[in-house]
PDB file of C-alpha atoms and ligand atoms in Angstrom:
ATOM      1  CA  MET A   1       4.977 138.124 258.917  1.00  0.00           C
ATOM      2  CA  SER A   2       2.838 139.487 256.109  1.00  0.00           C
ATOM      3  CA  TYR A   3       1.328 142.955 256.027  1.00  0.00           C
ATOM      4  CA  ALA A   4      -1.810 144.248 254.283  1.00  0.00           C
ATOM      5  CA  ASN A   5      -0.723 147.897 253.979  1.00  0.00           C
ATOM      6  CA  LEU A   6       3.074 147.687 253.917  1.00  0.00           C
ATOM      7  CA  THR A   7       5.840 145.803 252.257  1.00  0.00           C
ATOM      8  CA  TYR A   8       8.826 144.752 254.356  1.00  0.00           C
ATOM      9  CA  ASP A   9      12.088 143.546 252.818  1.00  0.00           C
ATOM     10  CA  VAL A  10      15.547 142.922 254.161  1.00  0.00           C
ATOM     11  CA  ALA A  11      18.639 143.053 251.947  1.00  0.00           C
ATOM     12  CA  ASP A  12      22.265 143.751 252.843  1.00  0.00           C
ATOM     13  CA  ARG A  13      21.327 144.299 256.522  1.00  0.00           C
ATOM     14  CA  ILE A  14      18.893 147.082 255.559  1.00  0.00           C
ATOM     15  CA  ALA A  15      15.179 146.617 256.252  1.00  0.00           C
ATOM     16  CA  THR A  16      12.967 148.614 253.904  1.00  0.00           C
ATOM     17  CA  ILE A  17       9.464 149.397 255.093  1.00  0.00           C
ATOM     18  CA  THR A  18       7.269 150.721 252.273  1.00  0.00           C
ATOM     19  CA  VAL A  19       3.842 152.098 253.087  1.00  0.00           C
ATOM     20  CA  ASN A  20       1.745 150.562 250.358  1.00  0.00           C
ATOM     21  CA  ARG A  21      -1.651 152.180 249.836  1.00  0.00           C
ATOM     22  CA  PRO A  22      -0.718 154.112 246.697  1.00  0.00           C
ATOM     23  CA  ASP A  23      -4.339 154.647 245.576  1.00  0.00           C
ATOM     24  CA  LYS A  24      -4.878 156.616 248.836  1.00  0.00           C
ATOM     25  CA  LEU A  25      -1.452 158.267 248.645  1.00  0.00           C
ATOM     26  CA  ASN A  26      -0.400 155.983 251.519  1.00  0.00           C
ATOM     27  CA  ALA A  27      -2.719 157.717 253.975  1.00  0.00           C
ATOM     28  CA  LEU A  28      -2.302 156.252 257.432  1.00  0.00           C
ATOM     29  CA  ASN A  29      -5.414 154.481 258.614  1.00  0.00           C
ATOM     30  CA  ASP A  30      -5.351 152.812 262.031  1.00  0.00           C
ATOM     31  CA  ALA A  31      -4.476 149.445 260.502  1.00  0.00           C
ATOM     32  CA  THR A  32      -1.454 150.879 258.675  1.00  0.00           C
ATOM     33  CA  ILE A  33      -0.188 152.582 261.816  1.00  0.00           C
ATOM     34  CA  ALA A  34      -0.474 149.314 263.733  1.00  0.00           C
ATOM     35  CA  GLU A  35       1.467 147.550 260.976  1.00  0.00           C
ATOM     36  CA  LEU A  36       4.168 150.223 261.069  1.00  0.00           C
ATOM     37  CA  GLY A  37       4.567 149.392 264.761  1.00  0.00           C
ATOM     38  CA  LEU A  38       4.912 145.683 264.000  1.00  0.00           C
ATOM     39  CA  ALA A  39       7.386 146.371 261.184  1.00  0.00           C
ATOM     40  CA  ILE A  40       9.715 148.613 263.206  1.00  0.00           C
ATOM     41  CA  ASP A  41       9.587 146.133 266.090  1.00  0.00           C
ATOM     42  CA  ALA A  42      10.485 143.322 263.680  1.00  0.00           C
ATOM     43  CA  ALA A  43      13.415 145.313 262.299  1.00  0.00           C
ATOM     44  CA  VAL A  44      14.718 146.212 265.751  1.00  0.00           C
ATOM     45  CA  ALA A  45      14.413 142.598 266.946  1.00  0.00           C
ATOM     46  CA  ASP A  46      16.079 141.038 263.884  1.00  0.00           C
ATOM     47  CA  PRO A  47      19.834 140.585 264.367  1.00  0.00           C
ATOM     48  CA  ALA A  48      20.195 140.446 260.567  1.00  0.00           C
ATOM     49  CA  VAL A  49      18.993 144.071 260.327  1.00  0.00           C
ATOM     50  CA  GLY A  50      21.283 147.003 261.095  1.00  0.00           C
ATOM     51  CA  ALA A  51      19.360 149.957 259.658  1.00  0.00           C
ATOM     52  CA  VAL A  52      15.854 150.779 258.465  1.00  0.00           C
ATOM     53  CA  ILE A  53      14.636 152.741 255.447  1.00  0.00           C
ATOM     54  CA  LEU A  54      11.044 153.969 255.439  1.00  0.00           C
ATOM     55  CA  THR A  55       9.413 155.058 252.187  1.00  0.00           C
ATOM     56  CA  GLY A  56       6.124 155.118 250.300  1.00  0.00           C
ATOM     57  CA  ALA A  57       4.809 153.296 247.227  1.00  0.00           C
ATOM     58  CA  GLY A  58       3.835 155.362 244.196  1.00  0.00           C
ATOM     59  CA  ARG A  59       3.796 159.156 244.117  1.00  0.00           C
ATOM     60  CA  ALA A  60       3.473 159.833 247.843  1.00  0.00           C
ATOM     61  CA  PHE A  61       5.575 159.169 250.903  1.00  0.00           C
ATOM     62  CA  VAL A  62       2.504 159.468 253.147  1.00  0.00           C
ATOM     63  CA  ALA A  63      -0.229 162.080 252.526  1.00  0.00           C
ATOM     64  CA  GLY A  64      -1.279 162.152 256.168  1.00  0.00           C
ATOM     65  CA  ALA A  65      -3.602 160.366 258.510  1.00  0.00           C
ATOM     66  CA  ASP A  66      -6.556 158.820 256.699  1.00  0.00           C
ATOM     67  CA  ILE A  67      -9.110 161.623 256.680  1.00  0.00           C
ATOM     68  CA  SER A  68     -11.949 159.190 256.013  1.00  0.00           C
ATOM     69  CA  GLU A  69     -11.301 157.694 259.469  1.00  0.00           C
ATOM     70  CA  LEU A  70     -10.710 161.042 261.198  1.00  0.00           C
ATOM     71  CA  ALA A  71     -13.916 162.554 259.853  1.00  0.00           C
ATOM     72  CA  SER A  72     -16.191 160.681 262.273  1.00  0.00           C
ATOM     73  CA  GLN A  73     -13.959 160.489 265.316  1.00  0.00           C
ATOM     74  CA  THR A  74     -15.232 161.363 268.780  1.00  0.00           C
ATOM     75  CA  PRO A  75     -12.938 163.243 271.194  1.00  0.00           C
ATOM     76  CA  LEU A  76     -11.932 160.107 273.065  1.00  0.00           C
ATOM     77  CA  ILE A  77     -11.320 158.097 269.903  1.00  0.00           C
ATOM     78  CA  ALA A  78      -9.272 161.001 268.524  1.00  0.00           C
ATOM     79  CA  GLN A  79      -7.177 161.178 271.684  1.00  0.00           C
ATOM     80  CA  ARG A  80      -6.632 157.406 271.650  1.00  0.00           C
ATOM     81  CA  ARG A  81      -5.776 157.507 267.940  1.00  0.00           C
ATOM     82  CA  ALA A  82      -3.235 160.283 268.480  1.00  0.00           C
ATOM     83  CA  ARG A  83      -1.613 158.466 271.391  1.00  0.00           C
ATOM     84  CA  ALA A  84      -1.453 155.169 269.505  1.00  0.00           C
ATOM     85  CA  GLY A  85       0.165 156.899 266.512  1.00  0.00           C
ATOM     86  CA  GLN A  86       2.569 158.831 268.721  1.00  0.00           C
ATOM     87  CA  ALA A  87       3.662 155.599 270.417  1.00  0.00           C
ATOM     88  CA  VAL A  88       4.369 153.925 267.082  1.00  0.00           C
ATOM     89  CA  PHE A  89       6.239 156.947 265.699  1.00  0.00           C
ATOM     90  CA  ARG A  90       8.270 157.129 268.902  1.00  0.00           C
ATOM     91  CA  ARG A  91       9.493 153.583 268.193  1.00  0.00           C
ATOM     92  CA  PHE A  92      11.063 154.831 264.939  1.00  0.00           C
ATOM     93  CA  GLU A  93      12.658 157.706 266.849  1.00  0.00           C
ATOM     94  CA  THR A  94      14.046 155.591 269.681  1.00  0.00           C
ATOM     95  CA  SER A  95      15.067 152.648 267.506  1.00  0.00           C
ATOM     96  CA  PRO A  96      18.660 151.725 268.389  1.00  0.00           C
ATOM     97  CA  LYS A  97      19.184 151.087 264.666  1.00  0.00           C
ATOM     98  CA  PRO A  98      19.275 154.110 262.340  1.00  0.00           C
ATOM     99  CA  THR A  99      15.938 154.914 260.706  1.00  0.00           C
ATOM    100  CA  ILE A 100      16.086 156.868 257.445  1.00  0.00           C
ATOM    101  CA  ALA A 101      13.047 158.327 255.694  1.00  0.00           C
ATOM    102  CA  ALA A 102      13.344 158.202 251.904  1.00  0.00           C
ATOM    103  CA  VAL A 103      10.780 160.896 251.157  1.00  0.00           C
ATOM    104  CA  ASN A 104       9.675 160.141 247.618  1.00  0.00           C
ATOM    105  CA  GLY A 105       6.637 162.437 247.354  1.00  0.00           C
ATOM    106  CA  PHE A 106       3.953 164.024 249.542  1.00  0.00           C
ATOM    107  CA  ALA A 107       4.919 163.998 253.239  1.00  0.00           C
ATOM    108  CA  LEU A 108       1.927 165.808 254.670  1.00  0.00           C
ATOM    109  CA  GLY A 109       0.423 165.817 258.138  1.00  0.00           C
ATOM    110  CA  GLY A 110       1.086 162.365 259.581  1.00  0.00           C
ATOM    111  CA  GLY A 111       3.519 161.788 256.706  1.00  0.00           C
ATOM    112  CA  CYS A 112       5.642 164.769 257.691  1.00  0.00           C
ATOM    113  CA  GLU A 113       5.350 163.632 261.317  1.00  0.00           C
ATOM    114  CA  LEU A 114       6.431 160.108 260.408  1.00  0.00           C
ATOM    115  CA  ALA A 115       9.419 161.423 258.442  1.00  0.00           C
ATOM    116  CA  MET A 116      10.374 163.642 261.399  1.00  0.00           C
ATOM    117  CA  SER A 117      10.299 160.606 263.679  1.00  0.00           C
ATOM    118  CA  CYS A 118      13.054 159.008 261.608  1.00  0.00           C
ATOM    119  CA  HIS A 119      16.657 159.881 262.425  1.00  0.00           C
ATOM    120  CA  VAL A 120      17.480 161.259 258.951  1.00  0.00           C
ATOM    121  CA  ARG A 121      15.356 162.454 256.025  1.00  0.00           C
ATOM    122  CA  ILE A 122      16.487 162.213 252.400  1.00  0.00           C
ATOM    123  CA  ALA A 123      14.057 163.904 250.022  1.00  0.00           C
ATOM    124  CA  SER A 124      13.642 163.431 246.311  1.00  0.00           C
ATOM    125  CA  GLU A 125      13.283 166.611 244.263  1.00  0.00           C
ATOM    126  CA  LYS A 126       9.583 165.758 243.983  1.00  0.00           C
ATOM    127  CA  ALA A 127       8.983 165.590 247.745  1.00  0.00           C
ATOM    128  CA  LYS A 128       6.543 168.004 249.317  1.00  0.00           C
ATOM    129  CA  PHE A 129       6.295 168.632 253.043  1.00  0.00           C
ATOM    130  CA  GLY A 130       3.603 170.265 255.131  1.00  0.00           C
ATOM    131  CA  GLN A 131       1.399 170.168 258.210  1.00  0.00           C
ATOM    132  CA  PRO A 132      -2.028 171.024 256.731  1.00  0.00           C
ATOM    133  CA  GLU A 133      -4.064 170.006 259.800  1.00  0.00           C
ATOM    134  CA  ALA A 134      -5.266 173.559 260.498  1.00  0.00           C
ATOM    135  CA  LYS A 135      -6.987 173.490 257.097  1.00  0.00           C
ATOM    136  CA  LEU A 136      -9.019 170.568 258.468  1.00  0.00           C
ATOM    137  CA  GLY A 137      -9.792 172.325 261.723  1.00  0.00           C
ATOM    138  CA  ILE A 138      -7.442 170.241 263.860  1.00  0.00           C
ATOM    139  CA  VAL A 139      -3.899 170.328 265.207  1.00  0.00           C
ATOM    140  CA  PRO A 140      -1.304 167.671 264.355  1.00  0.00           C
ATOM    141  CA  GLY A 141      -1.867 164.497 266.360  1.00  0.00           C
ATOM    142  CA  PHE A 142       1.300 162.475 265.834  1.00  0.00           C
ATOM    143  CA  GLY A 143       3.895 164.784 267.372  1.00  0.00           C
ATOM    144  CA  GLY A 144       4.162 167.396 264.607  1.00  0.00           C
ATOM    145  CA  SER A 145       3.629 170.393 266.860  1.00  0.00           C
ATOM    146  CA  GLN A 146       6.533 169.160 269.002  1.00  0.00           C
ATOM    147  CA  ARG A 147       9.056 167.736 266.538  1.00  0.00           C
ATOM    148  CA  LEU A 148       8.706 170.445 263.888  1.00  0.00           C
ATOM    149  CA  PRO A 149       9.864 173.340 266.130  1.00  0.00           C
ATOM    150  CA  ARG A 150      12.657 171.162 267.470  1.00  0.00           C
ATOM    151  CA  LEU A 151      13.864 170.577 263.894  1.00  0.00           C
ATOM    152  CA  VAL A 152      13.304 173.943 262.230  1.00  0.00           C
ATOM    153  CA  GLY A 153      12.808 176.424 265.100  1.00  0.00           C
ATOM    154  CA  ARG A 154       9.690 178.082 266.472  1.00  0.00           C
ATOM    155  CA  GLY A 155       9.081 180.687 263.777  1.00  0.00           C
ATOM    156  CA  ALA A 156       9.459 178.395 260.777  1.00  0.00           C
ATOM    157  CA  ALA A 157       7.397 175.696 262.522  1.00  0.00           C
ATOM    158  CA  LEU A 158       4.561 178.035 263.372  1.00  0.00           C
ATOM    159  CA  LYS A 159       4.615 179.433 259.842  1.00  0.00           C
ATOM    160  CA  LEU A 160       4.095 175.937 258.450  1.00  0.00           C
ATOM    161  CA  LEU A 161       1.505 174.988 261.085  1.00  0.00           C
ATOM    162  CA  LEU A 162      -0.511 178.196 260.865  1.00  0.00           C
ATOM    163  CA  THR A 163      -0.592 178.435 257.065  1.00  0.00           C
ATOM    164  CA  GLY A 164      -0.877 174.699 256.392  1.00  0.00           C
ATOM    165  CA  ASP A 165       1.176 175.440 253.278  1.00  0.00           C
ATOM    166  CA  MET A 166       3.098 172.782 251.399  1.00  0.00           C
ATOM    167  CA  ILE A 167       6.798 173.410 250.787  1.00  0.00           C
ATOM    168  CA  ASP A 168       9.042 171.765 248.236  1.00  0.00           C
ATOM    169  CA  ALA A 169      12.131 169.698 248.946  1.00  0.00           C
ATOM    170  CA  VAL A 170      14.562 172.567 248.438  1.00  0.00           C
ATOM    171  CA  GLU A 171      12.739 174.737 250.976  1.00  0.00           C
ATOM    172  CA  ALA A 172      12.491 171.777 253.368  1.00  0.00           C
ATOM    173  CA  HIS A 173      16.244 171.351 253.029  1.00  0.00           C
ATOM    174  CA  ARG A 174      16.843 175.050 253.636  1.00  0.00           C
ATOM    175  CA  LEU A 175      14.810 174.819 256.842  1.00  0.00           C
ATOM    176  CA  GLY A 176      16.564 171.655 258.043  1.00  0.00           C
ATOM    177  CA  LEU A 177      13.472 169.513 257.640  1.00  0.00           C
ATOM    178  CA  ALA A 178      15.134 167.486 254.875  1.00  0.00           C
ATOM    179  CA  ASP A 179      18.777 166.552 255.389  1.00  0.00           C
ATOM    180  CA  GLU A 180      19.500 166.120 251.663  1.00  0.00           C
ATOM    181  CA  VAL A 181      17.682 166.582 248.375  1.00  0.00           C
ATOM    182  CA  VAL A 182      18.489 164.188 245.546  1.00  0.00           C
ATOM    183  CA  PRO A 183      17.149 163.591 242.024  1.00  0.00           C
ATOM    184  CA  VAL A 184      14.102 161.319 241.912  1.00  0.00           C
ATOM    185  CA  ASP A 185      16.015 158.452 240.290  1.00  0.00           C
ATOM    186  CA  ALA A 186      18.813 158.653 242.865  1.00  0.00           C
ATOM    187  CA  LEU A 187      16.653 158.435 245.998  1.00  0.00           C
ATOM    188  CA  THR A 188      16.866 154.686 246.599  1.00  0.00           C
ATOM    189  CA  GLU A 189      20.553 154.451 245.773  1.00  0.00           C
ATOM    190  CA  ARG A 190      21.509 157.448 247.919  1.00  0.00           C
ATOM    191  CA  THR A 191      19.427 156.292 250.882  1.00  0.00           C
ATOM    192  CA  ARG A 192      20.874 152.798 250.742  1.00  0.00           C
ATOM    193  CA  ALA A 193      24.392 154.208 250.397  1.00  0.00           C
ATOM    194  CA  LEU A 194      23.826 156.337 253.486  1.00  0.00           C
ATOM    195  CA  ALA A 195      22.564 153.324 255.452  1.00  0.00           C
ATOM    196  CA  THR A 196      25.548 151.286 254.259  1.00  0.00           C
ATOM    197  CA  THR A 197      27.951 153.995 255.429  1.00  0.00           C
ATOM    198  CA  MET A 198      26.353 153.862 258.869  1.00  0.00           C
ATOM    199  CA  LEU A 199      26.475 150.063 258.930  1.00  0.00           C
ATOM    200  CA  VAL A 200      30.267 150.095 258.655  1.00  0.00           C
ATOM    201  CA  ASN A 201      30.325 151.604 262.155  1.00  0.00           C
ATOM    202  CA  GLY A 202      29.876 149.788 265.443  1.00  0.00           C
ATOM    203  CA  PRO A 203      26.210 148.971 266.127  1.00  0.00           C
ATOM    204  CA  LEU A 204      26.557 149.760 269.828  1.00  0.00           C
ATOM    205  CA  ALA A 205      28.086 153.123 268.907  1.00  0.00           C
ATOM    206  CA  LEU A 206      25.190 153.831 266.528  1.00  0.00           C
ATOM    207  CA  ALA A 207      22.698 152.991 269.271  1.00  0.00           C
ATOM    208  CA  GLY A 208      24.659 155.146 271.695  1.00  0.00           C
ATOM    209  CA  CYS A 209      24.681 158.164 269.365  1.00  0.00           C
ATOM    210  CA  ILE A 210      20.924 157.870 268.832  1.00  0.00           C
ATOM    211  CA  ASP A 211      20.290 157.467 272.560  1.00  0.00           C
ATOM    212  CA  ALA A 212      22.513 160.422 273.483  1.00  0.00           C
ATOM    213  CA  VAL A 213      20.849 162.720 270.946  1.00  0.00           C
ATOM    214  CA  GLN A 214      17.293 161.636 271.717  1.00  0.00           C
ATOM    215  CA  ARG A 215      17.571 161.760 275.485  1.00  0.00           C
ATOM    216  CA  GLY A 216      19.856 164.793 275.429  1.00  0.00           C
ATOM    217  CA  LEU A 217      17.408 166.863 273.389  1.00  0.00           C
ATOM    218  CA  ASP A 218      14.760 166.348 276.058  1.00  0.00           C
ATOM    219  CA  THR A 219      16.860 167.615 278.930  1.00  0.00           C
ATOM    220  CA  SER A 220      19.335 170.305 280.013  1.00  0.00           C
ATOM    221  CA  LEU A 221      22.808 170.579 278.493  1.00  0.00           C
ATOM    222  CA  GLU A 222      24.308 169.512 281.798  1.00  0.00           C
ATOM    223  CA  GLU A 223      22.119 166.417 282.083  1.00  0.00           C
ATOM    224  CA  GLY A 224      22.683 165.661 278.377  1.00  0.00           C
ATOM    225  CA  CYS A 225      26.448 165.740 278.875  1.00  0.00           C
ATOM    226  CA  ARG A 226      26.034 163.352 281.809  1.00  0.00           C
ATOM    227  CA  ILE A 227      24.071 160.983 279.550  1.00  0.00           C
ATOM    228  CA  GLU A 228      26.877 161.247 277.015  1.00  0.00           C
ATOM    229  CA  SER A 229      29.658 160.544 279.515  1.00  0.00           C
ATOM    230  CA  ASP A 230      27.773 157.527 280.875  1.00  0.00           C
ATOM    231  CA  LEU A 231      27.442 156.114 277.365  1.00  0.00           C
ATOM    232  CA  PHE A 232      31.106 156.950 276.689  1.00  0.00           C
ATOM    233  CA  GLY A 233      32.000 154.961 279.781  1.00  0.00           C
ATOM    234  CA  VAL A 234      29.767 151.991 278.993  1.00  0.00           C
ATOM    235  CA  LEU A 235      31.021 151.701 275.422  1.00  0.00           C
ATOM    236  CA  SER A 236      34.564 151.561 276.730  1.00  0.00           C
ATOM    237  CA  ALA A 237      33.698 148.162 278.199  1.00  0.00           C
ATOM    238  CA  THR A 238      32.844 146.710 274.778  1.00  0.00           C
ATOM    239  CA  ALA A 239      34.739 144.479 272.410  1.00  0.00           C
ATOM    240  CA  ASP A 240      33.619 146.900 269.688  1.00  0.00           C
ATOM    241  CA  MET A 241      35.638 149.711 271.247  1.00  0.00           C
ATOM    242  CA  ARG A 242      38.731 147.533 271.505  1.00  0.00           C
ATOM    243  CA  GLU A 243      38.267 146.363 267.903  1.00  0.00           C
ATOM    244  CA  GLY A 244      37.632 149.870 266.557  1.00  0.00           C
ATOM    245  CA  MET A 245      40.754 151.303 268.142  1.00  0.00           C
ATOM    246  CA  GLN A 246      42.927 148.268 267.409  1.00  0.00           C
ATOM    247  CA  ALA A 247      41.852 148.373 263.759  1.00  0.00           C
ATOM    248  CA  PHE A 248      42.800 152.046 263.560  1.00  0.00           C
ATOM    249  CA  LEU A 249      46.227 151.365 265.051  1.00  0.00           C
ATOM    250  CA  GLU A 250      46.752 148.409 262.696  1.00  0.00           C
ATOM    251  CA  LYS A 251      45.546 150.485 259.705  1.00  0.00           C
ATOM    252  CA  ARG A 252      42.809 147.984 258.734  1.00  0.00           C
ATOM    253  CA  PRO A 253      38.989 148.146 258.604  1.00  0.00           C
ATOM    254  CA  ALA A 254      37.275 147.244 261.875  1.00  0.00           C
ATOM    255  CA  THR A 255      35.018 144.222 262.179  1.00  0.00           C
ATOM    256  CA  PHE A 256      32.374 145.007 264.758  1.00  0.00           C
ATOM    257  CA  THR A 257      30.312 142.344 266.487  1.00  0.00           C
ATOM    258  CA  GLY A 258      27.982 144.477 268.574  1.00  0.00           C
ATOM    259  CA  ARG A 259      29.430 143.137 271.834  1.00  0.00           C
TER     260      ARG A 259
HETATM  261  N1  COA B 301      -6.648 160.648 253.802  1.00  0.00           N
HETATM  262  C1  COA B 301      -7.464 159.896 253.040  1.00  0.00           C
HETATM  263  N2  COA B 301      -7.384 159.828 251.701  1.00  0.00           N
HETATM  264  C2  COA B 301      -6.448 160.576 251.099  1.00  0.00           C
HETATM  265  C3  COA B 301      -5.552 161.381 251.812  1.00  0.00           C
HETATM  266  C4  COA B 301      -5.690 161.405 253.227  1.00  0.00           C
HETATM  267  N3  COA B 301      -4.856 162.125 254.013  1.00  0.00           N
HETATM  268  N4  COA B 301      -4.737 162.018 250.948  1.00  0.00           N
HETATM  269  C5  COA B 301      -5.104 161.594 249.729  1.00  0.00           C
HETATM  270  N5  COA B 301      -6.124 160.711 249.816  1.00  0.00           N
HETATM  271  C6  COA B 301      -6.809 160.032 248.720  1.00  0.00           C
HETATM  272  C7  COA B 301      -7.801 160.938 247.993  1.00  0.00           C
HETATM  273  O1  COA B 301      -9.007 161.019 248.690  1.00  0.00           O
HETATM  274  C8  COA B 301      -7.905 160.210 246.675  1.00  0.00           C
HETATM  275  O2  COA B 301      -8.724 159.098 246.837  1.00  0.00           O
HETATM  276  P1  COA B 301      -9.902 158.781 245.743  1.00  0.00           P
HETATM  277  O3  COA B 301      -9.122 158.573 244.461  1.00  0.00           O
HETATM  278  O4  COA B 301     -10.538 157.547 246.273  1.00  0.00           O
HETATM  279  O5  COA B 301     -10.760 159.986 245.711  1.00  0.00           O
HETATM  280  C9  COA B 301      -6.501 159.696 246.444  1.00  0.00           C
HETATM  281  O6  COA B 301      -5.881 159.645 247.726  1.00  0.00           O
HETATM  282  C10 COA B 301      -5.654 160.581 245.557  1.00  0.00           C
HETATM  283  O7  COA B 301      -5.647 161.879 246.100  1.00  0.00           O
HETATM  284  P2  COA B 301      -6.044 163.198 245.250  1.00  0.00           P
HETATM  285  O8  COA B 301      -6.482 164.252 246.225  1.00  0.00           O
HETATM  286  O9  COA B 301      -6.998 162.848 244.168  1.00  0.00           O
HETATM  287  O10 COA B 301      -4.630 163.564 244.608  1.00  0.00           O
HETATM  288  P3  COA B 301      -4.120 165.022 244.173  1.00  0.00           P
HETATM  289  O11 COA B 301      -2.858 164.794 243.416  1.00  0.00           O
HETATM  290  O12 COA B 301      -5.207 165.793 243.509  1.00  0.00           O
HETATM  291  O13 COA B 301      -3.803 165.778 245.550  1.00  0.00           O
HETATM  292  C11 COA B 301      -2.858 165.969 247.761  1.00  0.00           C
HETATM  293  C12 COA B 301      -2.756 165.301 246.372  1.00  0.00           C
HETATM  294  C13 COA B 301      -1.816 165.286 248.654  1.00  0.00           C
HETATM  295  C14 COA B 301      -2.563 167.452 247.640  1.00  0.00           C
HETATM  296  C15 COA B 301      -4.286 165.765 248.335  1.00  0.00           C
HETATM  297  O14 COA B 301      -4.597 164.376 248.236  1.00  0.00           O
HETATM  298  C16 COA B 301      -4.435 166.165 249.770  1.00  0.00           C
HETATM  299  O15 COA B 301      -4.506 167.351 250.078  1.00  0.00           O
HETATM  300  N6  COA B 301      -4.489 165.170 250.694  1.00  0.00           N
HETATM  301  C17 COA B 301      -4.742 165.424 252.099  1.00  0.00           C
HETATM  302  C18 COA B 301      -3.500 165.965 252.787  1.00  0.00           C
HETATM  303  C19 COA B 301      -3.800 166.256 254.231  1.00  0.00           C
HETATM  304  O16 COA B 301      -4.571 167.101 254.572  1.00  0.00           O
HETATM  305  N7  COA B 301      -3.129 165.493 255.130  1.00  0.00           N
HETATM  306  C20 COA B 301      -3.268 165.665 256.540  1.00  0.00           C
HETATM  307  C21 COA B 301      -4.317 164.784 257.098  1.00  0.00           C
HETATM  308  S1  COA B 301      -4.493 165.028 258.846  1.00  0.00           S
END
């Protein structure tokens, strides 16, 4: 599969999706969003892939939806565009394989929303985050008004949404929007190291953790605990559980097969 607006590479069981429109600061036009959907589907379907890193080419992660496309949208096209983007971003969020955003620069609007749809966000010291949609006379369209308060709380989310201000990586980290801040030159290495640490663990367990957190966040504590206990039960039927516990008892590293 070749992409016009992305690059897609797999090495050491890690798929790296790089949004590649650097002259437009990787702004997400409709075509790029569609390709992101194809790329995450390819990564999820590929048994040789265990984790996904999402990043941007050049000085931006993603500087938002492509304003040149938004500028002429009608209400129905805008609604369809938002829903199509939301569906693609949701695939990053519900991927059974960990998705990690390596935020190398501007993560604004749709870029911040895309990063928030990943399971973990590692920011370089040069990263900048923000939801500037109100400056354009719109609200976020790709889930930002929903994921931001879930990540940083209502007050901090509304402050960012209502001002449209950009914040730096350190402030994003303080708010819980970025999970780590690393020097620019260390971003790739640190993100890959994090993915590699996850890949040592059982793939069914990784999928189960993601599923429990995602579904649990959308429901009551009681229902979330039921989801967890069901997954706990199901995983106890797997060869991976037997291998993980046997390896511990035999004081050796586990070899998981995802069965
Ligand atoms: N949509 C379309 N094009 C965009 C874009 C976007 N969201 N963000 C940047 N670009 C384009 C610029 O138009 C410019 O293209 P040009 O060289 O053909 O004129 C190019 O990317 C470089 O951007 P520029 O504004 O010149 O860089 P800068 O360093 O001066 O400013 C930003 C960087 C990120 C502060 C600025 O580009 C910006 O505010 N972008 C829009 C952010 C936004 O509102 N996102 C939410 C959209 S809903």
